[in-house]
PDB file of C-alpha atoms in Angstrom:
ATOM      1  CA  UNK A   1       0.000   0.000   0.000  1.00 64.00           C
ATOM      2  CA  UNK A   2       1.302   3.431  -0.916  1.00 80.00           C
ATOM      3  CA  UNK A   3       0.586   6.561   1.058  1.00 92.00           C
ATOM      4  CA  UNK A   4       0.024   8.997  -1.836  1.00 96.00           C
ATOM      5  CA  UNK A   5      -3.504   9.715  -0.620  1.00 98.00           C
ATOM      6  CA  UNK A   6      -2.933   9.423   3.135  1.00 97.00           C
ATOM      7  CA  UNK A   7      -5.190  11.869   4.995  1.00 96.00           C
ATOM      8  CA  UNK A   8      -7.340  12.377   1.858  1.00 98.00           C
ATOM      9  CA  UNK A   9     -11.069  11.684   1.772  1.00 98.00           C
ATOM     10  CA  UNK A  10     -12.566  10.812  -1.597  1.00 98.00           C
ATOM     11  CA  UNK A  11     -16.284  10.971  -2.454  1.00 98.00           C
ATOM     12  CA  UNK A  12     -17.678   8.323  -4.792  1.00 98.00           C
ATOM     13  CA  UNK A  13     -21.070   9.501  -6.014  1.00 98.00           C
ATOM     14  CA  UNK A  14     -23.538   7.077  -7.583  1.00 98.00           C
ATOM     15  CA  UNK A  15     -27.265   6.590  -7.980  1.00 98.00           C
ATOM     16  CA  UNK A  16     -28.826   3.924  -5.797  1.00 98.00           C
ATOM     17  CA  UNK A  17     -29.138   1.666  -8.821  1.00 97.00           C
ATOM     18  CA  UNK A  18     -27.306   1.176 -12.089  1.00 97.00           C
ATOM     19  CA  UNK A  19     -23.654   1.896 -11.345  1.00 98.00           C
ATOM     20  CA  UNK A  20     -21.233  -0.110 -13.487  1.00 98.00           C
ATOM     21  CA  UNK A  21     -19.657  -2.162 -10.693  1.00 98.00           C
ATOM     22  CA  UNK A  22     -16.078  -2.305 -12.007  1.00 98.00           C
ATOM     23  CA  UNK A  23     -16.087   1.490 -12.498  1.00 98.00           C
ATOM     24  CA  UNK A  24     -16.878   1.806  -8.787  1.00 98.00           C
ATOM     25  CA  UNK A  25     -14.752  -0.983  -7.338  1.00 98.00           C
ATOM     26  CA  UNK A  26     -11.553  -0.533  -9.343  1.00 98.00           C
ATOM     27  CA  UNK A  27     -11.073   3.212  -8.578  1.00 98.00           C
ATOM     28  CA  UNK A  28     -12.187   2.586  -4.973  1.00 98.00           C
ATOM     29  CA  UNK A  29      -9.498  -0.079  -4.563  1.00 98.00           C
ATOM     30  CA  UNK A  30      -6.878   2.141  -6.222  1.00 98.00           C
ATOM     31  CA  UNK A  31      -7.733   5.021  -3.896  1.00 98.00           C
ATOM     32  CA  UNK A  32      -7.815   2.919  -0.727  1.00 98.00           C
ATOM     33  CA  UNK A  33      -4.590   1.171  -1.732  1.00 98.00           C
ATOM     34  CA  UNK A  34      -3.058   4.665  -1.978  1.00 98.00           C
ATOM     35  CA  UNK A  35      -4.179   5.397   1.594  1.00 98.00           C
ATOM     36  CA  UNK A  36      -7.424   7.330   0.987  1.00 98.00           C
ATOM     37  CA  UNK A  37     -10.573   7.161   3.045  1.00 98.00           C
ATOM     38  CA  UNK A  38     -13.406   6.586   0.538  1.00 98.00           C
ATOM     39  CA  UNK A  39     -17.047   7.500   1.135  1.00 98.00           C
ATOM     40  CA  UNK A  40     -19.911   6.221  -1.008  1.00 98.00           C
ATOM     41  CA  UNK A  41     -22.647   8.829  -1.515  1.00 98.00           C
ATOM     42  CA  UNK A  42     -26.011   8.273  -3.226  1.00 98.00           C
ATOM     43  CA  UNK A  43     -29.362  10.070  -3.361  1.00 98.00           C
ATOM     44  CA  UNK A  44     -30.473   7.861  -0.453  1.00 98.00           C
ATOM     45  CA  UNK A  45     -28.146   6.442   2.194  1.00 98.00           C
ATOM     46  CA  UNK A  46     -28.250   2.654   2.145  1.00 98.00           C
ATOM     47  CA  UNK A  47     -28.187   0.151  -0.691  1.00 98.00           C
ATOM     48  CA  UNK A  48     -26.484   0.865  -4.010  1.00 98.00           C
ATOM     49  CA  UNK A  49     -27.085  -1.839  -6.615  1.00 98.00           C
ATOM     50  CA  UNK A  50     -24.098  -2.486  -8.832  1.00 98.00           C
ATOM     51  CA  UNK A  51     -24.390  -3.861 -12.353  1.00 97.00           C
ATOM     52  CA  UNK A  52     -22.164  -5.748 -14.752  1.00 96.00           C
ATOM     53  CA  UNK A  53     -23.479  -4.078 -17.898  1.00 92.00           C
ATOM     54  CA  UNK A  54     -27.207  -4.992 -17.716  1.00 92.00           C
ATOM     55  CA  UNK A  55     -26.956  -7.749 -15.099  1.00 96.00           C
ATOM     56  CA  UNK A  56     -27.353  -7.116 -11.374  1.00 97.00           C
ATOM     57  CA  UNK A  57     -24.111  -7.579  -9.476  1.00 97.00           C
ATOM     58  CA  UNK A  58     -23.178  -6.781  -5.868  1.00 98.00           C
ATOM     59  CA  UNK A  59     -24.825  -4.361  -3.469  1.00 98.00           C
ATOM     60  CA  UNK A  60     -22.832  -1.635  -1.714  1.00 98.00           C
ATOM     61  CA  UNK A  61     -23.748   0.701   1.133  1.00 98.00           C
ATOM     62  CA  UNK A  62     -23.947   4.461   0.642  1.00 98.00           C
ATOM     63  CA  UNK A  63     -22.811   6.080   3.861  1.00 97.00           C
ATOM     64  CA  UNK A  64     -24.321   9.486   3.057  1.00 98.00           C
ATOM     65  CA  UNK A  65     -27.234  10.855   1.078  1.00 98.00           C
ATOM     66  CA  UNK A  66     -26.342  13.485  -1.516  1.00 98.00           C
ATOM     67  CA  UNK A  67     -28.477  15.984   0.422  1.00 98.00           C
ATOM     68  CA  UNK A  68     -26.197  15.481   3.461  1.00 98.00           C
ATOM     69  CA  UNK A  69     -22.871  15.700   1.618  1.00 98.00           C
ATOM     70  CA  UNK A  70     -20.715  18.821   1.472  1.00 98.00           C
ATOM     71  CA  UNK A  71     -17.939  19.073  -1.142  1.00 98.00           C
ATOM     72  CA  UNK A  72     -15.778  20.922   1.402  1.00 98.00           C
ATOM     73  CA  UNK A  73     -15.429  17.643   3.320  1.00 98.00           C
ATOM     74  CA  UNK A  74     -13.659  15.919   0.404  1.00 98.00           C
ATOM     75  CA  UNK A  75     -10.308  16.069  -1.384  1.00 98.00           C
ATOM     76  CA  UNK A  76     -11.522  14.396  -4.574  1.00 98.00           C
ATOM     77  CA  UNK A  77     -14.676  13.174  -6.294  1.00 99.00           C
ATOM     78  CA  UNK A  78     -15.218  10.073  -8.454  1.00 99.00           C
ATOM     79  CA  UNK A  79     -18.234   9.666 -10.727  1.00 98.00           C
ATOM     80  CA  UNK A  80     -18.435   6.082 -12.004  1.00 98.00           C
ATOM     81  CA  UNK A  81     -20.478   5.249 -15.078  1.00 97.00           C
ATOM     82  CA  UNK A  82     -23.036   2.760 -16.245  1.00 95.00           C
ATOM     83  CA  UNK A  83     -25.907   4.016 -18.367  1.00 94.00           C
ATOM     84  CA  UNK A  84     -28.640   4.073 -15.704  1.00 95.00           C
ATOM     85  CA  UNK A  85     -26.430   5.459 -12.919  1.00 97.00           C
ATOM     86  CA  UNK A  86     -25.631   8.961 -14.242  1.00 96.00           C
ATOM     87  CA  UNK A  87     -29.018   9.196 -15.957  1.00 96.00           C
ATOM     88  CA  UNK A  88     -30.615   8.945 -12.504  1.00 97.00           C
ATOM     89  CA  UNK A  89     -27.925  10.974 -10.756  1.00 96.00           C
ATOM     90  CA  UNK A  90     -28.345  13.979 -13.046  1.00 96.00           C
ATOM     91  CA  UNK A  91     -31.983  14.166 -11.926  1.00 97.00           C
ATOM     92  CA  UNK A  92     -30.947  14.488  -8.269  1.00 98.00           C
ATOM     93  CA  UNK A  93     -30.595  18.212  -7.526  1.00 98.00           C
ATOM     94  CA  UNK A  94     -28.392  17.565  -4.481  1.00 98.00           C
ATOM     95  CA  UNK A  95     -25.963  15.417  -6.508  1.00 98.00           C
ATOM     96  CA  UNK A  96     -25.786  17.986  -9.297  1.00 98.00           C
ATOM     97  CA  UNK A  97     -25.245  20.738  -6.733  1.00 98.00           C
ATOM     98  CA  UNK A  98     -22.510  18.718  -5.023  1.00 98.00           C
ATOM     99  CA  UNK A  99     -20.668  18.260  -8.334  1.00 98.00           C
ATOM    100  CA  UNK A 100     -20.986  21.949  -9.233  1.00 98.00           C
ATOM    101  CA  UNK A 101     -19.759  22.865  -5.751  1.00 98.00           C
ATOM    102  CA  UNK A 102     -16.747  20.565  -6.080  1.00 98.00           C
ATOM    103  CA  UNK A 103     -15.759  22.259  -9.348  1.00 98.00           C
ATOM    104  CA  UNK A 104     -16.261  25.738  -7.847  1.00 98.00           C
ATOM    105  CA  UNK A 105     -14.078  24.763  -4.865  1.00 98.00           C
ATOM    106  CA  UNK A 106     -11.263  23.484  -7.105  1.00 98.00           C
ATOM    107  CA  UNK A 107     -11.633  19.867  -5.967  1.00 98.00           C
ATOM    108  CA  UNK A 108     -10.270  17.344  -8.495  1.00 98.00           C
ATOM    109  CA  UNK A 109     -12.939  15.200 -10.167  1.00 98.00           C
ATOM    110  CA  UNK A 110     -12.506  11.871 -11.964  1.00 99.00           C
ATOM    111  CA  UNK A 111     -15.295  10.620 -14.221  1.00 98.00           C
ATOM    112  CA  UNK A 112     -15.639   7.584 -16.479  1.00 98.00           C
ATOM    113  CA  UNK A 113     -17.946   6.185 -19.156  1.00 98.00           C
ATOM    114  CA  UNK A 114     -21.448   7.751 -18.975  1.00 98.00           C
ATOM    115  CA  UNK A 115     -20.533   9.666 -15.789  1.00 98.00           C
ATOM    116  CA  UNK A 116     -20.108  12.992 -17.644  1.00 98.00           C
ATOM    117  CA  UNK A 117     -23.904  13.262 -17.964  1.00 98.00           C
ATOM    118  CA  UNK A 118     -23.861  14.541 -14.387  1.00 98.00           C
ATOM    119  CA  UNK A 119     -21.163  17.078 -15.334  1.00 98.00           C
ATOM    120  CA  UNK A 120     -23.248  18.273 -18.274  1.00 98.00           C
ATOM    121  CA  UNK A 121     -26.249  18.720 -15.967  1.00 98.00           C
ATOM    122  CA  UNK A 122     -24.064  20.655 -13.500  1.00 98.00           C
ATOM    123  CA  UNK A 123     -22.930  22.943 -16.358  1.00 98.00           C
ATOM    124  CA  UNK A 124     -19.225  22.391 -15.648  1.00 98.00           C
ATOM    125  CA  UNK A 125     -17.893  21.107 -18.999  1.00 98.00           C
ATOM    126  CA  UNK A 126     -17.813  24.452 -20.821  1.00 98.00           C
ATOM    127  CA  UNK A 127     -14.331  24.901 -22.360  1.00 98.00           C
ATOM    128  CA  UNK A 128     -13.106  21.699 -20.677  1.00 98.00           C
ATOM    129  CA  UNK A 129     -11.546  18.771 -22.562  1.00 98.00           C
ATOM    130  CA  UNK A 130     -12.785  15.322 -21.606  1.00 98.00           C
ATOM    131  CA  UNK A 131     -13.531  11.878 -22.884  1.00 98.00           C
ATOM    132  CA  UNK A 132     -16.425   9.518 -22.213  1.00 98.00           C
ATOM    133  CA  UNK A 133     -18.360   6.645 -23.668  1.00 98.00           C
ATOM    134  CA  UNK A 134     -18.655   7.700 -27.350  1.00 98.00           C
ATOM    135  CA  UNK A 135     -22.436   8.204 -27.227  1.00 97.00           C
ATOM    136  CA  UNK A 136     -21.954  11.225 -24.909  1.00 98.00           C
ATOM    137  CA  UNK A 137     -19.880  13.138 -27.466  1.00 98.00           C
ATOM    138  CA  UNK A 138     -22.814  15.229 -28.707  1.00 98.00           C
ATOM    139  CA  UNK A 139     -24.014  15.979 -25.155  1.00 98.00           C
ATOM    140  CA  UNK A 140     -20.543  17.180 -24.140  1.00 98.00           C
ATOM    141  CA  UNK A 141     -20.105  19.252 -27.297  1.00 98.00           C
ATOM    142  CA  UNK A 142     -23.602  20.761 -26.929  1.00 98.00           C
ATOM    143  CA  UNK A 143     -22.566  21.794 -23.406  1.00 98.00           C
ATOM    144  CA  UNK A 144     -19.537  23.592 -24.960  1.00 98.00           C
ATOM    145  CA  UNK A 145     -17.022  20.965 -23.865  1.00 98.00           C
ATOM    146  CA  UNK A 146     -14.293  19.521 -26.072  1.00 98.00           C
ATOM    147  CA  UNK A 147     -14.678  15.753 -26.526  1.00 98.00           C
ATOM    148  CA  UNK A 148     -11.646  13.580 -27.288  1.00 98.00           C
ATOM    149  CA  UNK A 149     -11.460   9.872 -28.016  1.00 98.00           C
ATOM    150  CA  UNK A 150      -8.573   8.648 -25.886  1.00 98.00           C
ATOM    151  CA  UNK A 151      -7.907   6.283 -23.017  1.00 98.00           C
ATOM    152  CA  UNK A 152      -7.638   9.044 -20.437  1.00 98.00           C
ATOM    153  CA  UNK A 153      -7.856  12.824 -20.537  1.00 98.00           C
ATOM    154  CA  UNK A 154      -6.503  15.157 -17.877  1.00 98.00           C
ATOM    155  CA  UNK A 155      -7.797  18.723 -18.154  1.00 98.00           C
ATOM    156  CA  UNK A 156      -6.498  21.459 -15.883  1.00 97.00           C
ATOM    157  CA  UNK A 157      -8.014  24.280 -17.929  1.00 95.00           C
ATOM    158  CA  UNK A 158     -10.504  25.345 -15.290  1.00 96.00           C
ATOM    159  CA  UNK A 159     -11.012  25.669 -11.557  1.00 97.00           C
ATOM    160  CA  UNK A 160     -10.002  22.044 -10.905  1.00 98.00           C
ATOM    161  CA  UNK A 161      -8.318  19.035 -12.448  1.00 98.00           C
ATOM    162  CA  UNK A 162     -10.733  16.878 -14.441  1.00 98.00           C
ATOM    163  CA  UNK A 163      -9.714  13.278 -15.192  1.00 99.00           C
ATOM    164  CA  UNK A 164     -11.891  11.307 -17.597  1.00 98.00           C
ATOM    165  CA  UNK A 165     -11.894   7.942 -19.355  1.00 98.00           C
ATOM    166  CA  UNK A 166     -14.132   6.125 -21.824  1.00 98.00           C
ATOM    167  CA  UNK A 167     -14.812   2.627 -20.482  1.00 98.00           C
ATOM    168  CA  UNK A 168     -13.736  -0.204 -18.175  1.00 98.00           C
ATOM    169  CA  UNK A 169     -10.848  -1.139 -20.495  1.00 98.00           C
ATOM    170  CA  UNK A 170      -9.322   2.267 -19.631  1.00 98.00           C
ATOM    171  CA  UNK A 171      -9.382   1.758 -15.850  1.00 98.00           C
ATOM    172  CA  UNK A 172      -5.622   1.259 -15.393  1.00 98.00           C
ATOM    173  CA  UNK A 173      -4.863   4.640 -16.977  1.00 98.00           C
ATOM    174  CA  UNK A 174      -7.876   6.245 -15.282  1.00 98.00           C
ATOM    175  CA  UNK A 175      -6.838   5.041 -11.829  1.00 98.00           C
ATOM    176  CA  UNK A 176      -3.237   6.161 -12.328  1.00 98.00           C
ATOM    177  CA  UNK A 177      -4.230   9.698 -13.378  1.00 98.00           C
ATOM    178  CA  UNK A 178      -6.965   9.871 -10.716  1.00 98.00           C
ATOM    179  CA  UNK A 179      -4.423   9.117  -7.969  1.00 98.00           C
ATOM    180  CA  UNK A 180      -2.019  11.725  -9.379  1.00 98.00           C
ATOM    181  CA  UNK A 181      -4.772  14.365  -9.485  1.00 98.00           C
ATOM    182  CA  UNK A 182      -6.012  13.590  -5.973  1.00 98.00           C
ATOM    183  CA  UNK A 183      -2.461  13.593  -4.582  1.00 98.00           C
ATOM    184  CA  UNK A 184      -2.172  17.172  -5.792  1.00 93.00           C
TER     185      UNK A 184
END
């Protein structure tokens, strides 16, 4: 275990259903292995149903509801993907407000796959470069973001560092850049 993220607290924000499990568990493990304290946040505290694509997988426990979470309590934010997860999350005003607040406070954010839908809803992709699952390209561009098709993108052209990746195959690069961004 490294200590790159010792004394850092990282928020993982998901909906209560639909998160792509590997996009939650792999970054979580990378962050905890680097010494971070990770906190799972969802619209409702309690069960979070993971998915392997369209199949139900494991259940996780959200420690906080989005309405109870304050970005000032965290040193980094991770938004995993899955199609249903960010589609639900972007409809949760508290989650969208948390994400916007994290950007305003300069807190690094790491997002993967369909996760940028929440960023689009929070109106934080303007003039930012990021990648995602390819079907989000038009959404990101319509929100005045710059979409790139690459394994990982690190954008520091804004109030915070924004790390993004396209899909589970990109997790090694995503986790590496996420740890670097959160380490500061």
